Amino acid sequence: MATIAFLLNGAPQRCDVAPDTSILTLLREHLAQTGTKEGCASGDCGACTVAIGELTAGTQAFNSANACITPAHQLQGRHLVTVEGLSEKGHLHPAQEAMIECHGSQCGFCTPGIVMSLFTLHNDLTQRPAPLTPERLEATLGGNLCRCTGYRPIRDAALQMQAIPYQRPQWYDAALPTTENDAQVIDLAGSTAFFAQPTSLKELTQLRQTAPQARLVAGGTDLWLESTQRLANLDQLIDVSRVAELLTVEEATFETQTGWWVGAGVTYTQLEPLFDAHFPAFAHLLHRLGSQQIRNRGTLGGNIANASPIGDTPPVLLALDAQVELASVNGKRYLALEDFFLDYKKTALAADEVVSRIFIPRLPESRQLRVWKLSKRREDDISALLCAFSYRLEQNTLHDVRLALGGMAAIPKRAYDVEAALEGQPVSKAAFRAAQQALAHDFQPMNDVRGSQAYRQQAAANLLERLYLSLSVPNQEVMLHAYAH
Ligand SMILES: Cc1cc2nc3c(=O)[nH]c(=O)nc-3n(C[C@H](O)[C@H](O)[C@H](O)COP(=O)(O)OP(=O)(O)OC[C@H]3O[C@@H](n4cnc5c(N)ncnc54)[C@H](O)[C@@H]3O)c2cc1C
Ligand code: FES
Ligand code: FES
């Protein structure tokens, strides 16, 4: 068992949990706190949403998370806030009061999760006052499904809650427990269970060497589904989420390129400022990656190491010529990301290695990046197809074309024949026709629930058409804004 010390709605807790315990199981089965509901157990419905508080720049910031797929041991030294904790001396939280006033609940099953997402929004707006834009509202609620009320009353509640007077409960200021050695490295003598929470890359690589069979967990948003959906045993775990070297973003030069080293454990939410400032097309994609709850927990390293053919970031990173740093007790080695993916879910990562950082080269002003994701739903859905293009346009001629696609092969992959068909060509119908034909040489896509082979082939050709249209008539809107992703 791992012993974790954390705050639950302001009250100190100390619990012993097995490595594969989720926060939802901890709440409902160990602590008899049943306000947090289980809907899907896969991070999709948001019924289990809780808020996790941690100190950021001296203030406690609360982020939403799906309790069903968040490891309980990651609560160590943190503050867990659930729907049971929101009211104070009989006064409801504004999110709860607004939901009642706006008739935002019918059966009520989704309501605790929705209230918790609204709580994080309310807290954020109080700490950093800013207009509540439709995009922000959509981001807050995009990971919460409601089957019976309909979303308009819930949206109304979100818009109204700021006007409701609110006295912060006393627990807001409760001190977080010190992390000491509680959930650090626990090797269970006489049992096969194993859990470690290293804080440095040195410790992590040593553990990786001694226990190569243990699974690494970062945000858990992929890994934990193996437990909840496939009932796999996750009783041997190394948690990488506290490893200092994996949590940094540093501007740097690598070989001849300037750019940023991004720690593998940096979450999507933490990446937003960098992408907003330097990669707007990548930032736009982030808004469509999972939900707010997933973006608060999922990491860039987890997306790459998971090596899914439909992971969203690898095609973009391939188009940007990203590099990966792999670390082991023997030191570090560097690989172009395209050499990292070998075959379906197979990577160049050795059993004793971890992904430690990812280098993202700066996009020169002369270069463009376009990213388009196709999925059945706009919110909280995995790609059927994702295309990332980068190129330099000089006197209407395409140069240094890099095009990578997800969902078209067993791995995220560059389209070398398409690149060759476009390289050095003027933006013309003929060049793009040749590029569309070259797609068939590069890819024989798969059939699956997200799209047939024929759909994928046609959709990829259509995205090349979209690129042609948007380049041939500058500033032309080729799709309605809401769907132009
Ligand atoms: C509801 C839902 C929606 C989602 N939507 C999207 C989406 O739109 N687009 C998308 O791309 N993904 C999506 N995902 C998948 C997932 O959120 C991402 O792949 C995420 O980036 C995984 O990161 P993580 O930190 O949670 O990884 P984890 O689940 O912790 O780990 C994933 C894998 O990587 C390994 N790993 C983690 N860190 C390292 C490391 N440093 N070195 C070596 N191996 C490591 C783990 O052992 C595991 O095998 C979704 C998931 C859910 C549940
Ligand atoms: S129970 Fe559906 S997201 Fe957790
Ligand atoms: S109120 Fe019934 S699911 Fe939302």
PDB file of N, CA and C in Angstrom, residues 250-310:
ATOM      1  N   GLU A 250      11.837  24.937 -21.387  1.00  0.00           N
ATOM      2  CA  GLU A 250      13.014  25.820 -21.462  1.00  0.00           C
ATOM      3  C   GLU A 250      13.302  26.212 -22.895  1.00  0.00           C
ATOM      4  N   GLU A 251      13.538  27.504 -23.104  1.00  0.00           N
ATOM      5  CA  GLU A 251      13.953  27.956 -24.424  1.00  0.00           C
ATOM      6  C   GLU A 251      15.422  27.551 -24.605  1.00  0.00           C
ATOM      7  N   ALA A 252      15.782  27.014 -25.768  1.00  0.00           N
ATOM      8  CA  ALA A 252      17.147  26.497 -25.916  1.00  0.00           C
ATOM      9  C   ALA A 252      17.517  26.364 -27.385  1.00  0.00           C
ATOM     10  N   THR A 253      18.795  26.041 -27.598  1.00  0.00           N
ATOM     11  CA  THR A 253      19.256  25.706 -28.952  1.00  0.00           C
ATOM     12  C   THR A 253      19.639  24.242 -28.942  1.00  0.00           C
ATOM     13  N   PHE A 254      19.185  23.510 -29.932  1.00  0.00           N
ATOM     14  CA  PHE A 254      19.564  22.099 -30.050  1.00  0.00           C
ATOM     15  C   PHE A 254      20.135  21.902 -31.449  1.00  0.00           C
ATOM     16  N   GLU A 255      21.364  21.383 -31.499  1.00  0.00           N
ATOM     17  CA  GLU A 255      22.095  21.327 -32.768  1.00  0.00           C
ATOM     18  C   GLU A 255      22.042  22.714 -33.393  1.00  0.00           C
ATOM     19  N   THR A 256      21.464  22.877 -34.579  1.00  0.00           N
ATOM     20  CA  THR A 256      21.513  24.241 -35.142  1.00  0.00           C
ATOM     21  C   THR A 256      20.215  25.014 -34.933  1.00  0.00           C
ATOM     22  N   GLN A 257      19.234  24.367 -34.280  1.00  0.00           N
ATOM     23  CA  GLN A 257      17.911  24.996 -34.218  1.00  0.00           C
ATOM     24  C   GLN A 257      17.606  25.619 -32.864  1.00  0.00           C
ATOM     25  N   THR A 258      16.907  26.743 -32.891  1.00  0.00           N
ATOM     26  CA  THR A 258      16.415  27.285 -31.621  1.00  0.00           C
ATOM     27  C   THR A 258      14.988  26.789 -31.424  1.00  0.00           C
ATOM     28  N   GLY A 259      14.578  26.726 -30.177  1.00  0.00           N
ATOM     29  CA  GLY A 259      13.227  26.228 -29.898  1.00  0.00           C
ATOM     30  C   GLY A 259      13.037  26.036 -28.411  1.00  0.00           C
ATOM     31  N   TRP A 260      12.282  25.010 -28.035  1.00  0.00           N
ATOM     32  CA  TRP A 260      11.965  24.769 -26.625  1.00  0.00           C
ATOM     33  C   TRP A 260      12.102  23.290 -26.303  1.00  0.00           C
ATOM     34  N   TRP A 261      12.732  23.020 -25.167  1.00  0.00           N
ATOM     35  CA  TRP A 261      12.693  21.667 -24.601  1.00  0.00           C
ATOM     36  C   TRP A 261      11.483  21.599 -23.683  1.00  0.00           C
ATOM     37  N   VAL A 262      10.579  20.718 -23.991  1.00  0.00           N
ATOM     38  CA  VAL A 262       9.369  20.571 -23.171  1.00  0.00           C
ATOM     39  C   VAL A 262       9.477  19.251 -22.418  1.00  0.00           C
ATOM     40  N   GLY A 263       9.387  19.307 -21.089  1.00  0.00           N
ATOM     41  CA  GLY A 263       9.454  18.089 -20.271  1.00  0.00           C
ATOM     42  C   GLY A 263       8.300  17.165 -20.615  1.00  0.00           C
ATOM     43  N   ALA A 264       8.597  15.845 -20.604  1.00  0.00           N
ATOM     44  CA  ALA A 264       7.574  14.871 -21.003  1.00  0.00           C
ATOM     45  C   ALA A 264       6.349  14.923 -20.089  1.00  0.00           C
ATOM     46  N   GLY A 265       6.531  15.406 -18.846  1.00  0.00           N
ATOM     47  CA  GLY A 265       5.417  15.423 -17.898  1.00  0.00           C
ATOM     48  C   GLY A 265       4.628  16.726 -17.893  1.00  0.00           C
ATOM     49  N   VAL A 266       4.909  17.609 -18.857  1.00  0.00           N
ATOM     50  CA  VAL A 266       4.167  18.883 -18.921  1.00  0.00           C
ATOM     51  C   VAL A 266       2.776  18.605 -19.493  1.00  0.00           C
ATOM     52  N   THR A 267       1.749  19.140 -18.834  1.00  0.00           N
ATOM     53  CA  THR A 267       0.381  18.850 -19.284  1.00  0.00           C
ATOM     54  C   THR A 267      -0.020  19.797 -20.419  1.00  0.00           C
ATOM     55  N   TYR A 268      -1.093  19.423 -21.089  1.00  0.00           N
ATOM     56  CA  TYR A 268      -1.596  20.277 -22.177  1.00  0.00           C
ATOM     57  C   TYR A 268      -1.974  21.660 -21.647  1.00  0.00           C
ATOM     58  N   THR A 269      -2.606  21.704 -20.483  1.00  0.00           N
ATOM     59  CA  THR A 269      -2.999  22.999 -19.911  1.00  0.00           C
ATOM     60  C   THR A 269      -1.755  23.858 -19.680  1.00  0.00           C
ATOM     61  N   GLN A 270      -0.681  23.221 -19.185  1.00  0.00           N
ATOM     62  CA  GLN A 270       0.552  23.989 -18.945  1.00  0.00           C
ATOM     63  C   GLN A 270       1.214  24.433 -20.247  1.00  0.00           C
ATOM     64  N   LEU A 271       0.936  23.739 -21.348  1.00  0.00           N
ATOM     65  CA  LEU A 271       1.550  24.097 -22.637  1.00  0.00           C
ATOM     66  C   LEU A 271       0.851  25.261 -23.327  1.00  0.00           C
ATOM     67  N   GLU A 272      -0.375  25.549 -22.878  1.00  0.00           N
ATOM     68  CA  GLU A 272      -1.172  26.569 -23.586  1.00  0.00           C
ATOM     69  C   GLU A 272      -0.432  27.882 -23.807  1.00  0.00           C
ATOM     70  N   PRO A 273       0.223  28.481 -22.782  1.00  0.00           N
ATOM     71  CA  PRO A 273       0.873  29.779 -23.009  1.00  0.00           C
ATOM     72  C   PRO A 273       1.936  29.718 -24.114  1.00  0.00           C
ATOM     73  N   LEU A 274       2.757  28.638 -24.132  1.00  0.00           N
ATOM     74  CA  LEU A 274       3.796  28.516 -25.164  1.00  0.00           C
ATOM     75  C   LEU A 274       3.154  28.403 -26.553  1.00  0.00           C
ATOM     76  N   PHE A 275       2.154  27.567 -26.657  1.00  0.00           N
ATOM     77  CA  PHE A 275       1.526  27.359 -27.968  1.00  0.00           C
ATOM     78  C   PHE A 275       0.756  28.614 -28.410  1.00  0.00           C
ATOM     79  N   ASP A 276       0.080  29.269 -27.458  1.00  0.00           N
ATOM     80  CA  ASP A 276      -0.648  30.503 -27.819  1.00  0.00           C
ATOM     81  C   ASP A 276       0.322  31.520 -28.406  1.00  0.00           C
ATOM     82  N   ALA A 277       1.506  31.621 -27.796  1.00  0.00           N
ATOM     83  CA  ALA A 277       2.456  32.653 -28.223  1.00  0.00           C
ATOM     84  C   ALA A 277       3.194  32.275 -29.503  1.00  0.00           C
ATOM     85  N   HIS A 278       3.495  30.993 -29.702  1.00  0.00           N
ATOM     86  CA  HIS A 278       4.398  30.642 -30.806  1.00  0.00           C
ATOM     87  C   HIS A 278       3.833  29.674 -31.834  1.00  0.00           C
ATOM     88  N   PHE A 279       2.795  28.936 -31.486  1.00  0.00           N
ATOM     89  CA  PHE A 279       2.242  27.952 -32.430  1.00  0.00           C
ATOM     90  C   PHE A 279       0.711  28.033 -32.398  1.00  0.00           C
ATOM     91  N   PRO A 280       0.127  29.131 -32.916  1.00  0.00           N
ATOM     92  CA  PRO A 280      -1.324  29.291 -32.794  1.00  0.00           C
ATOM     93  C   PRO A 280      -2.117  28.108 -33.357  1.00  0.00           C
ATOM     94  N   ALA A 281      -1.632  27.500 -34.452  1.00  0.00           N
ATOM     95  CA  ALA A 281      -2.393  26.374 -35.015  1.00  0.00           C
ATOM     96  C   ALA A 281      -2.367  25.175 -34.061  1.00  0.00           C
ATOM     97  N   PHE A 282      -1.244  24.993 -33.347  1.00  0.00           N
ATOM     98  CA  PHE A 282      -1.122  23.911 -32.359  1.00  0.00           C
ATOM     99  C   PHE A 282      -2.029  24.231 -31.155  1.00  0.00           C
ATOM    100  N   ALA A 283      -2.030  25.517 -30.775  1.00  0.00           N
ATOM    101  CA  ALA A 283      -2.870  25.938 -29.644  1.00  0.00           C
ATOM    102  C   ALA A 283      -4.332  25.661 -29.969  1.00  0.00           C
ATOM    103  N   HIS A 284      -4.705  25.922 -31.219  1.00  0.00           N
ATOM    104  CA  HIS A 284      -6.085  25.699 -31.630  1.00  0.00           C
ATOM    105  C   HIS A 284      -6.446  24.217 -31.524  1.00  0.00           C
ATOM    106  N   LEU A 285      -5.475  23.372 -31.904  1.00  0.00           N
ATOM    107  CA  LEU A 285      -5.719  21.929 -31.810  1.00  0.00           C
ATOM    108  C   LEU A 285      -5.950  21.523 -30.352  1.00  0.00           C
ATOM    109  N   LEU A 286      -5.176  22.131 -29.432  1.00  0.00           N
ATOM    110  CA  LEU A 286      -5.321  21.768 -28.017  1.00  0.00           C
ATOM    111  C   LEU A 286      -6.755  21.933 -27.542  1.00  0.00           C
ATOM    112  N   HIS A 287      -7.447  22.981 -28.072  1.00  0.00           N
ATOM    113  CA  HIS A 287      -8.829  23.177 -27.631  1.00  0.00           C
ATOM    114  C   HIS A 287      -9.709  21.989 -28.012  1.00  0.00           C
ATOM    115  N   ARG A 288      -9.251  21.220 -28.993  1.00  0.00           N
ATOM    116  CA  ARG A 288     -10.053  20.071 -29.434  1.00  0.00           C
ATOM    117  C   ARG A 288      -9.469  18.750 -28.951  1.00  0.00           C
ATOM    118  N   LEU A 289      -8.452  18.799 -28.141  1.00  0.00           N
ATOM    119  CA  LEU A 289      -7.852  17.561 -27.636  1.00  0.00           C
ATOM    120  C   LEU A 289      -8.540  17.198 -26.319  1.00  0.00           C
ATOM    121  N   GLY A 290      -9.285  16.102 -26.324  1.00  0.00           N
ATOM    122  CA  GLY A 290      -9.981  15.668 -25.114  1.00  0.00           C
ATOM    123  C   GLY A 290     -10.878  16.770 -24.584  1.00  0.00           C
ATOM    124  N   SER A 291     -10.924  16.860 -23.263  1.00  0.00           N
ATOM    125  CA  SER A 291     -11.747  17.869 -22.593  1.00  0.00           C
ATOM    126  C   SER A 291     -10.840  18.648 -21.657  1.00  0.00           C
ATOM    127  N   GLN A 292     -11.396  19.641 -20.974  1.00  0.00           N
ATOM    128  CA  GLN A 292     -10.587  20.387 -19.999  1.00  0.00           C
ATOM    129  C   GLN A 292     -10.001  19.433 -18.948  1.00  0.00           C
ATOM    130  N   GLN A 293     -10.842  18.493 -18.493  1.00  0.00           N
ATOM    131  CA  GLN A 293     -10.367  17.540 -17.475  1.00  0.00           C
ATOM    132  C   GLN A 293      -9.174  16.749 -18.002  1.00  0.00           C
ATOM    133  N   ILE A 294      -9.247  16.334 -19.274  1.00  0.00           N
ATOM    134  CA  ILE A 294      -8.156  15.543 -19.869  1.00  0.00           C
ATOM    135  C   ILE A 294      -6.930  16.432 -20.081  1.00  0.00           C
ATOM    136  N   ARG A 295      -7.149  17.656 -20.568  1.00  0.00           N
ATOM    137  CA  ARG A 295      -5.999  18.544 -20.825  1.00  0.00           C
ATOM    138  C   ARG A 295      -5.292  18.936 -19.530  1.00  0.00           C
ATOM    139  N   ASN A 296      -6.043  18.968 -18.428  1.00  0.00           N
ATOM    140  CA  ASN A 296      -5.406  19.293 -17.144  1.00  0.00           C
ATOM    141  C   ASN A 296      -4.470  18.186 -16.681  1.00  0.00           C
ATOM    142  N   ARG A 297      -4.653  16.975 -17.193  1.00  0.00           N
ATOM    143  CA  ARG A 297      -3.881  15.836 -16.692  1.00  0.00           C
ATOM    144  C   ARG A 297      -2.969  15.210 -17.748  1.00  0.00           C
ATOM    145  N   GLY A 298      -3.431  15.170 -19.001  1.00  0.00           N
ATOM    146  CA  GLY A 298      -2.675  14.488 -20.053  1.00  0.00           C
ATOM    147  C   GLY A 298      -1.401  15.248 -20.387  1.00  0.00           C
ATOM    148  N   THR A 299      -0.346  14.492 -20.723  1.00  0.00           N
ATOM    149  CA  THR A 299       0.958  15.113 -20.971  1.00  0.00           C
ATOM    150  C   THR A 299       1.413  14.860 -22.408  1.00  0.00           C
ATOM    151  N   LEU A 300       2.362  15.696 -22.830  1.00  0.00           N
ATOM    152  CA  LEU A 300       2.934  15.531 -24.170  1.00  0.00           C
ATOM    153  C   LEU A 300       3.716  14.211 -24.233  1.00  0.00           C
ATOM    154  N   GLY A 301       4.473  13.910 -23.179  1.00  0.00           N
ATOM    155  CA  GLY A 301       5.253  12.664 -23.147  1.00  0.00           C
ATOM    156  C   GLY A 301       4.349  11.444 -23.207  1.00  0.00           C
ATOM    157  N   GLY A 302       3.212  11.497 -22.507  1.00  0.00           N
ATOM    158  CA  GLY A 302       2.269  10.367 -22.517  1.00  0.00           C
ATOM    159  C   GLY A 302       1.679  10.162 -23.898  1.00  0.00           C
ATOM    160  N   ASN A 303       1.395  11.261 -24.600  1.00  0.00           N
ATOM    161  CA  ASN A 303       0.820  11.173 -25.951  1.00  0.00           C
ATOM    162  C   ASN A 303       1.813  10.523 -26.909  1.00  0.00           C
ATOM    163  N   ILE A 304       3.087  10.864 -26.758  1.00  0.00           N
ATOM    164  CA  ILE A 304       4.120  10.322 -27.652  1.00  0.00           C
ATOM    165  C   ILE A 304       4.412   8.856 -27.281  1.00  0.00           C
ATOM    166  N   ALA A 305       4.642   8.611 -25.996  1.00  0.00           N
ATOM    167  CA  ALA A 305       5.010   7.251 -25.577  1.00  0.00           C
ATOM    168  C   ALA A 305       3.867   6.270 -25.826  1.00  0.00           C
ATOM    169  N   ASN A 306       2.647   6.758 -25.777  1.00  0.00           N
ATOM    170  CA  ASN A 306       1.503   5.878 -26.019  1.00  0.00           C
ATOM    171  C   ASN A 306       1.480   5.378 -27.464  1.00  0.00           C
ATOM    172  N   ALA A 307       2.073   6.190 -28.359  1.00  0.00           N
ATOM    173  CA  ALA A 307       2.281   5.799 -29.763  1.00  0.00           C
ATOM    174  C   ALA A 307       1.006   5.352 -30.465  1.00  0.00           C
ATOM    175  N   SER A 308      -0.081   6.000 -30.157  1.00  0.00           N
ATOM    176  CA  SER A 308      -1.318   5.661 -30.865  1.00  0.00           C
ATOM    177  C   SER A 308      -1.272   6.276 -32.263  1.00  0.00           C
ATOM    178  N   PRO A 309      -1.772   5.554 -33.282  1.00  0.00           N
ATOM    179  CA  PRO A 309      -1.795   6.143 -34.631  1.00  0.00           C
ATOM    180  C   PRO A 309      -2.723   7.347 -34.721  1.00  0.00           C
ATOM    181  N   ILE A 310      -3.618   7.492 -33.716  1.00  0.00           N
ATOM    182  CA  ILE A 310      -4.539   8.628 -33.760  1.00  0.00           C
ATOM    183  C   ILE A 310      -4.308   9.604 -32.606  1.00  0.00           C
TER     184      ILE A 310
END
